mmCIF file of C-alpha atoms and ligand atoms in Angstrom:
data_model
loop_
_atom_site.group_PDB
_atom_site.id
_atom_site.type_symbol
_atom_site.label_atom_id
_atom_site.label_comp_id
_atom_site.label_asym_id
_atom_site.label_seq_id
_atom_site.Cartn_x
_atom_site.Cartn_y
_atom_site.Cartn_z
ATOM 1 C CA UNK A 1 -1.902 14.256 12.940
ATOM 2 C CA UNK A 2 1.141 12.429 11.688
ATOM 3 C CA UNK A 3 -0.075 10.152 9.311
ATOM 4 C CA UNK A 4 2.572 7.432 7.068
ATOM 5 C CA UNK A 5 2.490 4.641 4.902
ATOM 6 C CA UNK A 6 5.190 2.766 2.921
ATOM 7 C CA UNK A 7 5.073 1.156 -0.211
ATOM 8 C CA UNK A 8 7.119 -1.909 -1.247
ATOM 9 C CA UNK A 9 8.542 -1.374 -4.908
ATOM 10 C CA UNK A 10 7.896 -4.887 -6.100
ATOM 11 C CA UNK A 11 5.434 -4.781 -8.901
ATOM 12 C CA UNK A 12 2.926 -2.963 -10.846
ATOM 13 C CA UNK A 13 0.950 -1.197 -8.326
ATOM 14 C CA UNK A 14 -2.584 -2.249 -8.086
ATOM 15 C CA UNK A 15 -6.078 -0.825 -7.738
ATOM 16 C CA UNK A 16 -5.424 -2.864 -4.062
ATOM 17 C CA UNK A 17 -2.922 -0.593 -3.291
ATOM 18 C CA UNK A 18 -4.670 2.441 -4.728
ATOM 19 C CA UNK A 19 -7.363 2.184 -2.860
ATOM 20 C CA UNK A 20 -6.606 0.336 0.267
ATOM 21 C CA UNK A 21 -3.620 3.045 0.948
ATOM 22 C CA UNK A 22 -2.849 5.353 -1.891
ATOM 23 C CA UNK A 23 -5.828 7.187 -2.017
ATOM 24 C CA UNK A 24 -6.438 8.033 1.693
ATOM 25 C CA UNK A 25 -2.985 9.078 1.829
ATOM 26 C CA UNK A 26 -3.505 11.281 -0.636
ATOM 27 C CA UNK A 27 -6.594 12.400 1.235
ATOM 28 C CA UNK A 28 -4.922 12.849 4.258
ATOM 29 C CA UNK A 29 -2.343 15.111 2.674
ATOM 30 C CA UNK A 30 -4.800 18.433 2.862
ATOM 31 C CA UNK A 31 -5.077 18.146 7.031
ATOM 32 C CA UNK A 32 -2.334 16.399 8.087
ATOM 33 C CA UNK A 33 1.642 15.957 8.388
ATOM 34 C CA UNK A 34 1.921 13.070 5.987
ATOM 35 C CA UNK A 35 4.962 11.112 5.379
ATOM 36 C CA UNK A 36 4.583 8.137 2.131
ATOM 37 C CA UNK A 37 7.861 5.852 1.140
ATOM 38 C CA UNK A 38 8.666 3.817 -1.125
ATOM 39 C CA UNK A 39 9.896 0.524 1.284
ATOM 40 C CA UNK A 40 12.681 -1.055 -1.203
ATOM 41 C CA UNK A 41 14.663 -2.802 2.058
ATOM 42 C CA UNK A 42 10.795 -3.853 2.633
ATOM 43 C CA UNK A 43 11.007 -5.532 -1.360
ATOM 44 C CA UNK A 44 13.950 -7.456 -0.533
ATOM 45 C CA UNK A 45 12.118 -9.809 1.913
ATOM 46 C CA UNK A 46 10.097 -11.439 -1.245
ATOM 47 C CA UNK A 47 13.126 -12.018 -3.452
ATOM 48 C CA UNK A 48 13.508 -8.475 -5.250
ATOM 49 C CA UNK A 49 16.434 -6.779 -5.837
ATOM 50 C CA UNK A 50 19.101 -5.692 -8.854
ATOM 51 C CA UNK A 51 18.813 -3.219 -11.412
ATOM 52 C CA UNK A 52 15.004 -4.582 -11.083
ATOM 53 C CA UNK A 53 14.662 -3.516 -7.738
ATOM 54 C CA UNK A 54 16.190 -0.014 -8.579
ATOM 55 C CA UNK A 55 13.747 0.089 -11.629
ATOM 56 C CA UNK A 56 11.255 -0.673 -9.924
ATOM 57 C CA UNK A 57 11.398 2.063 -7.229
ATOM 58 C CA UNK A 58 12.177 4.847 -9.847
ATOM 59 C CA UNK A 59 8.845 3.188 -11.070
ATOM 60 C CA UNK A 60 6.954 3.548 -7.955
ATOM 61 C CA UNK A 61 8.116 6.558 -6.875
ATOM 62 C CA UNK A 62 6.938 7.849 -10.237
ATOM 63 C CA UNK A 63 3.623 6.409 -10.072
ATOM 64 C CA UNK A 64 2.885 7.544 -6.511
ATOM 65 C CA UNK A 65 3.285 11.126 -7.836
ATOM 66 C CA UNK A 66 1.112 10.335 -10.396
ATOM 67 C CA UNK A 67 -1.805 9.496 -8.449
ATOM 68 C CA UNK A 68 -1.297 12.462 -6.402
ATOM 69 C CA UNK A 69 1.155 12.177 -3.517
ATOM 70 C CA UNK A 70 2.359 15.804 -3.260
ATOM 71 C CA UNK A 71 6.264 16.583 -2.326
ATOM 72 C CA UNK A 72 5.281 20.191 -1.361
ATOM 73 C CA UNK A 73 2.685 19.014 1.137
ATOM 74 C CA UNK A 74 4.259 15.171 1.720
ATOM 75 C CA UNK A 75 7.355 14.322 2.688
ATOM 76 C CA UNK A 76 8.021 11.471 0.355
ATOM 77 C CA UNK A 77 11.290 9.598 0.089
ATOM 78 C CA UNK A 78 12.974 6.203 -0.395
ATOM 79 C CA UNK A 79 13.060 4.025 2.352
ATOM 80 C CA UNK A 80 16.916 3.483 2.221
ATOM 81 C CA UNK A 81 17.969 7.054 1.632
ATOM 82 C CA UNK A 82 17.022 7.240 5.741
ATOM 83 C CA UNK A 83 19.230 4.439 7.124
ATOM 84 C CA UNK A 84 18.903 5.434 10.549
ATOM 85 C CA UNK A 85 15.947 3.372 9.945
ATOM 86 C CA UNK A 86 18.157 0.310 9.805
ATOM 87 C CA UNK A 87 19.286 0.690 13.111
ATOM 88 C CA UNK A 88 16.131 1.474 15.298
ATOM 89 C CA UNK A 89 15.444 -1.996 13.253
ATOM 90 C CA UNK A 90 18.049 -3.500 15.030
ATOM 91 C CA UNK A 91 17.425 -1.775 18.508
ATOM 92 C CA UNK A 92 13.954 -2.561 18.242
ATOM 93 C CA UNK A 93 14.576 -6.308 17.231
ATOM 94 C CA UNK A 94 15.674 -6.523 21.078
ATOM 95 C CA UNK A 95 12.148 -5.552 22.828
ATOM 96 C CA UNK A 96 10.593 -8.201 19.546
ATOM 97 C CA UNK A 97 9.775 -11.848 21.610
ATOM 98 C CA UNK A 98 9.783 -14.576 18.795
ATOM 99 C CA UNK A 99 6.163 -15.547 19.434
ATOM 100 C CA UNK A 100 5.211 -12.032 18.049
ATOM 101 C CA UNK A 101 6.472 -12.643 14.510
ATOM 102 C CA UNK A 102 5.622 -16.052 14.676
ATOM 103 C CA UNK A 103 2.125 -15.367 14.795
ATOM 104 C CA UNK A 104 2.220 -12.731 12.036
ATOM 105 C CA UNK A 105 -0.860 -14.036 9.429
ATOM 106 C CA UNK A 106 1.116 -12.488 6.460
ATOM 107 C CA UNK A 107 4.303 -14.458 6.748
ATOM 108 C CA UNK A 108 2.396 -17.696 7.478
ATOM 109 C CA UNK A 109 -0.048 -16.998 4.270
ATOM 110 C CA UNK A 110 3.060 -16.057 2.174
ATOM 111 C CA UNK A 111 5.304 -19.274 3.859
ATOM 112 C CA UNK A 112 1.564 -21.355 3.010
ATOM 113 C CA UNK A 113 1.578 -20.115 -0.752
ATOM 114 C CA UNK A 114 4.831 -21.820 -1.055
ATOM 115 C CA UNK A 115 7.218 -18.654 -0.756
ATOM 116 C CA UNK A 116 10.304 -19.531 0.580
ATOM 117 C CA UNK A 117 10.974 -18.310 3.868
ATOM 118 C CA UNK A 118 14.164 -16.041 4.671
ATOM 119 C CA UNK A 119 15.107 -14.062 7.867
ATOM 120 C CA UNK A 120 14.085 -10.721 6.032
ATOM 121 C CA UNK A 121 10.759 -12.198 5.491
ATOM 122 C CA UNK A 122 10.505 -13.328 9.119
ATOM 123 C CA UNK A 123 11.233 -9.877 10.622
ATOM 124 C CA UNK A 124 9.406 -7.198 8.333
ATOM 125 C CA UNK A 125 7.428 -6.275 10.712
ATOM 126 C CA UNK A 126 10.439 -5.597 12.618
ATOM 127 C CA UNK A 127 11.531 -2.693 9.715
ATOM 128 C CA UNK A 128 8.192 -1.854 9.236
ATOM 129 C CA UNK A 129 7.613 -1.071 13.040
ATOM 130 C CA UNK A 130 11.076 1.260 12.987
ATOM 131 C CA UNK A 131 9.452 2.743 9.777
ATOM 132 C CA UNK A 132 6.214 4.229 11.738
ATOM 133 C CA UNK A 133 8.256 4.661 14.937
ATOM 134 C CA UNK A 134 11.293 6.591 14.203
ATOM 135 C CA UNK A 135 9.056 9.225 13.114
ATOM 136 C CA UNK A 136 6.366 9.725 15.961
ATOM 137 C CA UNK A 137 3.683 8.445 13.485
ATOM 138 C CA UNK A 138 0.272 8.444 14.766
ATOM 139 C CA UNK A 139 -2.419 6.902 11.859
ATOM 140 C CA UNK A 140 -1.183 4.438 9.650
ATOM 141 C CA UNK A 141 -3.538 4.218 6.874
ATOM 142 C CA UNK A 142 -3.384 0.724 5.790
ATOM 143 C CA UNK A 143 -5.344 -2.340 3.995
ATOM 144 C CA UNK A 144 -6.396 -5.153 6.379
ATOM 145 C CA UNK A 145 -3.649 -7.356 5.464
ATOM 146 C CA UNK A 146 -1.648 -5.116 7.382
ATOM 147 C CA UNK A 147 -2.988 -4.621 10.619
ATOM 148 C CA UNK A 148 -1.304 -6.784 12.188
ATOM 149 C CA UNK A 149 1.981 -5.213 11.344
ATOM 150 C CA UNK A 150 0.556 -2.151 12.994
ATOM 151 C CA UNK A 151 -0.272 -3.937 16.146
ATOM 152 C CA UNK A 152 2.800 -5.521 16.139
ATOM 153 C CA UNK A 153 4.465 -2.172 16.043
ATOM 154 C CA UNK A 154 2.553 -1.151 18.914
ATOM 155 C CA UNK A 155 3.329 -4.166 20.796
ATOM 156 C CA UNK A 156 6.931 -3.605 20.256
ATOM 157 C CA UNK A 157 6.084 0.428 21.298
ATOM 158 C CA UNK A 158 4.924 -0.620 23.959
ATOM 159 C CA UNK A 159 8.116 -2.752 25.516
ATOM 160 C CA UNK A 160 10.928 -0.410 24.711
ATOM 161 C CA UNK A 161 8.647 2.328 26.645
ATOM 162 C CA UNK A 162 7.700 -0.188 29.435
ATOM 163 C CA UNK A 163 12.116 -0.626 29.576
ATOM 164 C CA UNK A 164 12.897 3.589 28.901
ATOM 165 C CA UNK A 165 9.810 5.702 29.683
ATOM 166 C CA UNK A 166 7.491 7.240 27.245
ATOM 167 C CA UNK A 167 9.802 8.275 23.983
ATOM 168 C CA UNK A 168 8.017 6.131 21.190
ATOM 169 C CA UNK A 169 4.342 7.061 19.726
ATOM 170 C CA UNK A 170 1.883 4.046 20.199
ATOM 171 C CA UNK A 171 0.962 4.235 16.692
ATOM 172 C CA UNK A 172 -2.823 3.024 15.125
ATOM 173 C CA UNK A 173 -3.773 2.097 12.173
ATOM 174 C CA UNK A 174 -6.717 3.196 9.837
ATOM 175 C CA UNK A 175 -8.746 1.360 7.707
ATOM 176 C CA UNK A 176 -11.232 2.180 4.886
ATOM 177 C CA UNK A 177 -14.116 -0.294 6.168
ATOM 178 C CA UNK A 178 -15.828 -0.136 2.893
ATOM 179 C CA UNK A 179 -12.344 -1.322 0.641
ATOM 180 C CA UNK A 180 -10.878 -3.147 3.405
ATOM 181 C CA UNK A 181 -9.675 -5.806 0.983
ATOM 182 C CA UNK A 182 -10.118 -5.185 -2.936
ATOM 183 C CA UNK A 183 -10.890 -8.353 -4.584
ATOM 184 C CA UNK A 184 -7.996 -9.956 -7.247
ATOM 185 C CA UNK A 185 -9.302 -11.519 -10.524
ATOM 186 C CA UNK A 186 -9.530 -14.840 -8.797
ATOM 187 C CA UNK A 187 -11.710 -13.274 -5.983
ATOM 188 C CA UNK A 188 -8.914 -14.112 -3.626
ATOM 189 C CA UNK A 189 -7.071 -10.342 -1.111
ATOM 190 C CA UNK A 190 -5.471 -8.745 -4.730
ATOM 191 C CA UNK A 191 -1.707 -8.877 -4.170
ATOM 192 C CA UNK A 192 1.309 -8.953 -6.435
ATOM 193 C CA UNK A 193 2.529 -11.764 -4.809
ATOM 194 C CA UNK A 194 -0.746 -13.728 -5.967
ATOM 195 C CA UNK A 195 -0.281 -13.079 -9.721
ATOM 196 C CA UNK A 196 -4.191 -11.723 -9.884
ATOM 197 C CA UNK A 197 -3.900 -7.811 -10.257
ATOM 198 C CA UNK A 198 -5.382 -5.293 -12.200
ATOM 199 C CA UNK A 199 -3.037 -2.737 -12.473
ATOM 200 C CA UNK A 200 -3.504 0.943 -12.504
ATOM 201 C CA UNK A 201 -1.591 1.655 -15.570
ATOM 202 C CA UNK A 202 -1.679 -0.914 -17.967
ATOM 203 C CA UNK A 203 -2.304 -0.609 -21.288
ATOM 204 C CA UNK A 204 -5.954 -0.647 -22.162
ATOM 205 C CA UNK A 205 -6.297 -3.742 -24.098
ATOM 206 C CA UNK A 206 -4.260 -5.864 -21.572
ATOM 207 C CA UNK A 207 -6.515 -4.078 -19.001
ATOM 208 C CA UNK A 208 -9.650 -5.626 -20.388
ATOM 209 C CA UNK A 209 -8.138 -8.978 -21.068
ATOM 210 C CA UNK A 210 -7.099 -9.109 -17.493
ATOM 211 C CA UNK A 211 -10.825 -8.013 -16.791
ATOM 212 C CA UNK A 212 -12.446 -10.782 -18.747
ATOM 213 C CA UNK A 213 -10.322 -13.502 -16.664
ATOM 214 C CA UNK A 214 -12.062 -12.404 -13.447
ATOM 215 C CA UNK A 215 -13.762 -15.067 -11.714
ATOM 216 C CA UNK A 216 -18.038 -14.713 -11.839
ATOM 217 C CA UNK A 217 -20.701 -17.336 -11.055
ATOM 218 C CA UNK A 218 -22.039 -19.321 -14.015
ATOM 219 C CA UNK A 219 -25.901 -18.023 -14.504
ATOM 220 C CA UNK A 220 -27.595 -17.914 -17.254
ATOM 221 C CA UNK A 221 -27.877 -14.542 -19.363
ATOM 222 C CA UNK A 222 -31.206 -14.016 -19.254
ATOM 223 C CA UNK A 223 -31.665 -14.459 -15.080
ATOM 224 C CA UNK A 224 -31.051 -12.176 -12.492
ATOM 225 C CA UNK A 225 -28.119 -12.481 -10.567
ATOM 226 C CA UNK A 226 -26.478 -11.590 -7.247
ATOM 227 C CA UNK A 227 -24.291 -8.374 -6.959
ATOM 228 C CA UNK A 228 -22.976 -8.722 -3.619
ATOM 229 C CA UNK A 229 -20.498 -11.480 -3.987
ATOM 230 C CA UNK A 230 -19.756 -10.585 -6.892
ATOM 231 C CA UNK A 231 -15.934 -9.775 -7.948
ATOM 232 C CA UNK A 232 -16.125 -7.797 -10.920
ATOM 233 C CA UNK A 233 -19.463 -5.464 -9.054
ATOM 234 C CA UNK A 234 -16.986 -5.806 -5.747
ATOM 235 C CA UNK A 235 -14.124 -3.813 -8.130
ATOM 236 C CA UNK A 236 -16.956 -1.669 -10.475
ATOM 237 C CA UNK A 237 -18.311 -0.133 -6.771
ATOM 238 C CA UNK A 238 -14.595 1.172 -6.011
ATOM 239 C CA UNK A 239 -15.234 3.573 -8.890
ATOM 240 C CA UNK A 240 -18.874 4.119 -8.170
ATOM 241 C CA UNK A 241 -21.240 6.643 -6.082
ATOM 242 C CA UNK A 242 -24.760 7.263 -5.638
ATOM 243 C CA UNK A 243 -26.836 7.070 -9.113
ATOM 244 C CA UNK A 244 -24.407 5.313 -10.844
ATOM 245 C CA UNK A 245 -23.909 2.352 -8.296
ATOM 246 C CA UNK A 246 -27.586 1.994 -7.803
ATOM 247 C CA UNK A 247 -28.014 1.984 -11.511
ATOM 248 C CA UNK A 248 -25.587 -0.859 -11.903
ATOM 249 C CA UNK A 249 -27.303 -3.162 -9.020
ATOM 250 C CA UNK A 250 -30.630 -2.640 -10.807
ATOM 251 C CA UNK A 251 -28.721 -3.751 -14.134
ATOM 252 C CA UNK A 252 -27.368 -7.368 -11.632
ATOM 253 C CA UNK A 253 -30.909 -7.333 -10.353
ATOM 254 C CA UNK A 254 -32.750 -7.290 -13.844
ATOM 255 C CA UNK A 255 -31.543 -9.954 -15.759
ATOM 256 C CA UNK A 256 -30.723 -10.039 -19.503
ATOM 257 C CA UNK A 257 -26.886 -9.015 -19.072
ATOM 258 C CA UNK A 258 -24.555 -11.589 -18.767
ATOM 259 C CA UNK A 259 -21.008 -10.755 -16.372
ATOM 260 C CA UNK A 260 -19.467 -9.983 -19.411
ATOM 261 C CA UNK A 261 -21.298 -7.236 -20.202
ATOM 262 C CA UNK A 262 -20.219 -5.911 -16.971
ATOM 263 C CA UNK A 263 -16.639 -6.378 -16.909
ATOM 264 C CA UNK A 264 -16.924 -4.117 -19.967
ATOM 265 C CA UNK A 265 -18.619 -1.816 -18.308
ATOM 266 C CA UNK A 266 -15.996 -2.229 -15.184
ATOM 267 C CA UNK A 267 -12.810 -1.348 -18.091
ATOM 268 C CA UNK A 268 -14.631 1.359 -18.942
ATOM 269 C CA UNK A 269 -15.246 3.258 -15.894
ATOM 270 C CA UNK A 270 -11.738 1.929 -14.602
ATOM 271 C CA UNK A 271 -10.244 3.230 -17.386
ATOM 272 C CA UNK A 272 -11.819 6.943 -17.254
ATOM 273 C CA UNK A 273 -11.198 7.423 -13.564
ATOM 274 C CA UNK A 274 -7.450 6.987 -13.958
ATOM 275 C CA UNK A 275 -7.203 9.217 -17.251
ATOM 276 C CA UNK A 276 -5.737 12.325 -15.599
ATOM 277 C CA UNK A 277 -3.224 9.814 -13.719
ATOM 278 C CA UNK A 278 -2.282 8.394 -16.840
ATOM 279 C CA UNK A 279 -1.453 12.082 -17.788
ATOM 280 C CA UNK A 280 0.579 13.056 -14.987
ATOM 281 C CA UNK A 281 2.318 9.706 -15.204
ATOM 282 C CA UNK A 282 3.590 10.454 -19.052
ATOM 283 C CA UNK A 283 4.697 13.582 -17.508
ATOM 284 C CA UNK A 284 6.689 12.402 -14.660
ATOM 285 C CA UNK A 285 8.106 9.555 -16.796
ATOM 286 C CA UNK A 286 9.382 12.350 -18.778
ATOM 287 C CA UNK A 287 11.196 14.375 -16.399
ATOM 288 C CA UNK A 288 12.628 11.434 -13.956
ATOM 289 C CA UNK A 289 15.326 13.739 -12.869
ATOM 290 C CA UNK A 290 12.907 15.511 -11.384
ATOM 291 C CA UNK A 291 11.640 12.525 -9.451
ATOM 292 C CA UNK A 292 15.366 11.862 -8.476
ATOM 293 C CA UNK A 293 15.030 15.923 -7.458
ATOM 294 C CA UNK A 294 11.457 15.002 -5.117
ATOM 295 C CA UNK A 295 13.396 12.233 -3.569
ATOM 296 C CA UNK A 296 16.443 13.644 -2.257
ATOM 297 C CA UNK A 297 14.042 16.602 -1.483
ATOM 298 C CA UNK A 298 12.337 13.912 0.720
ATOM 299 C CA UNK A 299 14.951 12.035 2.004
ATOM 300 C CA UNK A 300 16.339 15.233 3.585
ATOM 301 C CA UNK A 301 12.793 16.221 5.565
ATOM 302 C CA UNK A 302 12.510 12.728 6.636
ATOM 303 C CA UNK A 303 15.742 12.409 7.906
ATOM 304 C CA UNK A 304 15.640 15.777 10.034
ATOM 305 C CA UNK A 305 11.903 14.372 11.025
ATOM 306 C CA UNK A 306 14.258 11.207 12.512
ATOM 307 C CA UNK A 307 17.386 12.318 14.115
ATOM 308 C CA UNK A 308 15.496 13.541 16.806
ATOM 309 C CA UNK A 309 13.930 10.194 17.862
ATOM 310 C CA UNK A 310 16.984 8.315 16.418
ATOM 311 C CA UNK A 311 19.122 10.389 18.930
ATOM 312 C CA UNK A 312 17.227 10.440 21.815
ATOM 313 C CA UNK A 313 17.035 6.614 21.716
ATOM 314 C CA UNK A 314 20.833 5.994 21.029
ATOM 315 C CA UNK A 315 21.328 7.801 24.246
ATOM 316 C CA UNK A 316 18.964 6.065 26.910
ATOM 317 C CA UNK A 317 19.395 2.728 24.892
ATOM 318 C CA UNK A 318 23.439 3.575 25.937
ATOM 319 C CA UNK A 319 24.207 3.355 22.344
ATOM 320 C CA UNK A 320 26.041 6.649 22.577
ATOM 321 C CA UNK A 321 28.509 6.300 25.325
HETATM 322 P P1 ADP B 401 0.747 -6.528 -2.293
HETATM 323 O O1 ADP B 401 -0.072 -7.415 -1.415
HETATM 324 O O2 ADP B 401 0.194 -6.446 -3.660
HETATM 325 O O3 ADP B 401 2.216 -6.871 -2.279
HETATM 326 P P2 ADP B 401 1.496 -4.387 -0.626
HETATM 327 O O4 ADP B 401 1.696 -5.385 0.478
HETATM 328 O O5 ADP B 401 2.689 -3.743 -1.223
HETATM 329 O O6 ADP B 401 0.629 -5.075 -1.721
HETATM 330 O O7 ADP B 401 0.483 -3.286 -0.112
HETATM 331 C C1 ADP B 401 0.648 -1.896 -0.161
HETATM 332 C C2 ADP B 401 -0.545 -1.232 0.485
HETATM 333 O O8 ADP B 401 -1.727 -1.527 -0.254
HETATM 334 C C3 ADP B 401 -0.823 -1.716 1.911
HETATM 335 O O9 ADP B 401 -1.290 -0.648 2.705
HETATM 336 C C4 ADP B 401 -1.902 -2.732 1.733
HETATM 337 O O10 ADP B 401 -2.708 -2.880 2.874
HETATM 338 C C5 ADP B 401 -2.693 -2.161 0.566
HETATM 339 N N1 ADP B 401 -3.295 -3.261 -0.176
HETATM 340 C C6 ADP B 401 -2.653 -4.220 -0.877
HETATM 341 N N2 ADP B 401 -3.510 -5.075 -1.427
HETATM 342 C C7 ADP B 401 -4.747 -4.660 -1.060
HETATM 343 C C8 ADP B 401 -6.063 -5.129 -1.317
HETATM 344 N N3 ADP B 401 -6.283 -6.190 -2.083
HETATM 345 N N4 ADP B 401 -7.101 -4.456 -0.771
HETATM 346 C C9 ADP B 401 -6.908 -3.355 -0.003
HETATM 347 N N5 ADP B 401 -5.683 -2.864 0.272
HETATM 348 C C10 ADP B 401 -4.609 -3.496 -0.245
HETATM 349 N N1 LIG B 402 4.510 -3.655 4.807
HETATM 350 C C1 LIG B 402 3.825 -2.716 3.967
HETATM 351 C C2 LIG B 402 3.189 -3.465 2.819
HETATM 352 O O1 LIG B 402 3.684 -4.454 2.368
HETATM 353 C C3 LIG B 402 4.733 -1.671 3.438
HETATM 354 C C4 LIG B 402 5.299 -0.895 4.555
HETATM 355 C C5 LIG B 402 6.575 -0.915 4.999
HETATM 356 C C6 LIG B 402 4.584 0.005 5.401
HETATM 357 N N2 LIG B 402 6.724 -0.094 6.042
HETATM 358 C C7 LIG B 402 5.534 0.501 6.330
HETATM 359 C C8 LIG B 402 3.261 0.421 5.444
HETATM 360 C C9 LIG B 402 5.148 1.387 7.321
HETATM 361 C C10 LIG B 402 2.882 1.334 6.442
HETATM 362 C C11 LIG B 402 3.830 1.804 7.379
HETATM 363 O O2 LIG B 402 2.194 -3.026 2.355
#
């Protein structure tokens, strides 16, 4: 299967983004023809962009290798190194009715939080479809914030091979049921864009300051309390199987603990699971001319993964005349 995701460069990346995304496409690496990108035209569309923006995609790129996105088995690259993308954009923007992005929930929530609206913002999912089309892409694996941009890509699919026969894959998208949406501190989807991360790799005491300010019901030490709703047992489960879950429910269930004894807990286990990360990360900070290396590396296979598709399309669109 061809399986891609994209990554917007526009913040530290957060245990949201590990994993809602990260981790499944790092999963889906052993079977499957995967393609991950770092989306800086995406990062644009929320106000990023400067030496910032190019800092922070030497940053991404370098944590997405990190936490285990592999250029021999990936193709991985930087969203504008393929700018063929930026014209099926364009193509596609003609089979896109108005209604379609005007119904998009994550540019109304973003427009509702007070982010000031811009075209780029408007037609993302525009870019994003011509990201997953222009290379076939069949599972998109994706938090559930972004479904819609996956349907929307199909939608759009769907037209320009209703107008020129069957050239585009109707793409789907794939979601991890049980980490559908990762909590933020304030219990709200996590999202840079809502100031309430925990990120991957911060330092360790910011980490645990960041952890005490999650939001938890007000109960008395001694009673028992409720794990389900719980944000900081909603984040500790992420990095928690069999045993050692159960073990922590009893702990909600018995009383005697108050929720800061288990955000502790939570910085703890947080902290060990991304140790070897944290190594590879020093590494890779290191040696960012061998990033630069992985991303031309990248750019290259995804661009010969395109220019079939691109091609193909310029001629029955009538682009090439
Ligand atoms: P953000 O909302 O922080 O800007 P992005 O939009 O860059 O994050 O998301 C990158 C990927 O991470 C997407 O596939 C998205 O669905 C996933 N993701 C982001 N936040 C969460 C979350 N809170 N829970 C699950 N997945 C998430
Ligand atoms: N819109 C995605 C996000 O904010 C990033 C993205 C851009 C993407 N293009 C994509 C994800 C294509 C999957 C496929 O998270």
């Amino acid at each position: 299967m061809k399986v891609l995701t994209g990554i917007q460069p526009s913040g530290d990346l957060h245990i949201g983004n590990y994993f809602g995304s990260i981790k499944q496409m790092v999963e889906a690496q052993k079977e499957n023809d995967t393609f991950a990108f770092i989306a800086n035209y995406h990062a644009m569309s929320s106000g990023n962009g400067g030496k910032k923006l190019a800092e922070l995609t030497m940053q991404t790129a370098t944590d997405f290798l990190a936490l285990g996105i592999d250029p021999q088995k990936s193709t991985f690259w930087v969203q504008s190194d393929v700018k063929e993308v930026l014209e099926l954009y364009w193509i596609l923007s003609a089979f896109t009715p108005m209604g379609l992005l005007e119904r998009a929930h994550s540019y109304k929530d973003k427009i509702a939080k007070g982010i000031k609206a811009n075209h780029s913002l408007f037609s993302y999912p525009v870019l994003m479809a011509a990201d997953i089309l222009i290379f076939g892409s069949e599972i998109i694996p994706v938090g559930k914030d972004q479904i819609q941009h996956v349907e929307i890509a199909r939608d759009i699919a769907i037209k320009f091979n209703n107008e020129y026969g069957d050239i585009l894959t109707i793409p789907e998208f794939k979601v991890q049921e049980e980490v559908a949406t990762v909590p933020g501190i304030d219990g709200q989807k996590m999202s840079k864009s809502y100031g309430n991360i925990i990120n991957i790799f911060g330092e360790e005491k910011a980490q645990m300051k960041t952890i005490k300010k999650i939001v938890t019901e007000n109960v008395p030490m001694e009673d028992p309390k409720e794990y389900e709703n719980c944000n900081v047992y909603n984040m500790a489960k992420l990095f928690l199987e069999g045993d050692n879950l159960i073990a922590l429910q009893e702990r909600y269930k018995k009383g005697g603990e108050g929720h800061g004894h288990f955000k502790i807990y939570l910085g703890e286990i947080m902290w060990e699971y991304f140790k070897d990360f944290r190594e590879k990360r020093e590494y890779y900070q290191a040696h960012q001319d061998e990033v630069r290396e992985i991303l031309i590396m990248g750019a290259n296979k995804a661009k010969e993964s395109a220019m079939p598709m691109i091609e193909k399309i310029r001629s029955v669109t009538g682009i090439n005349y």
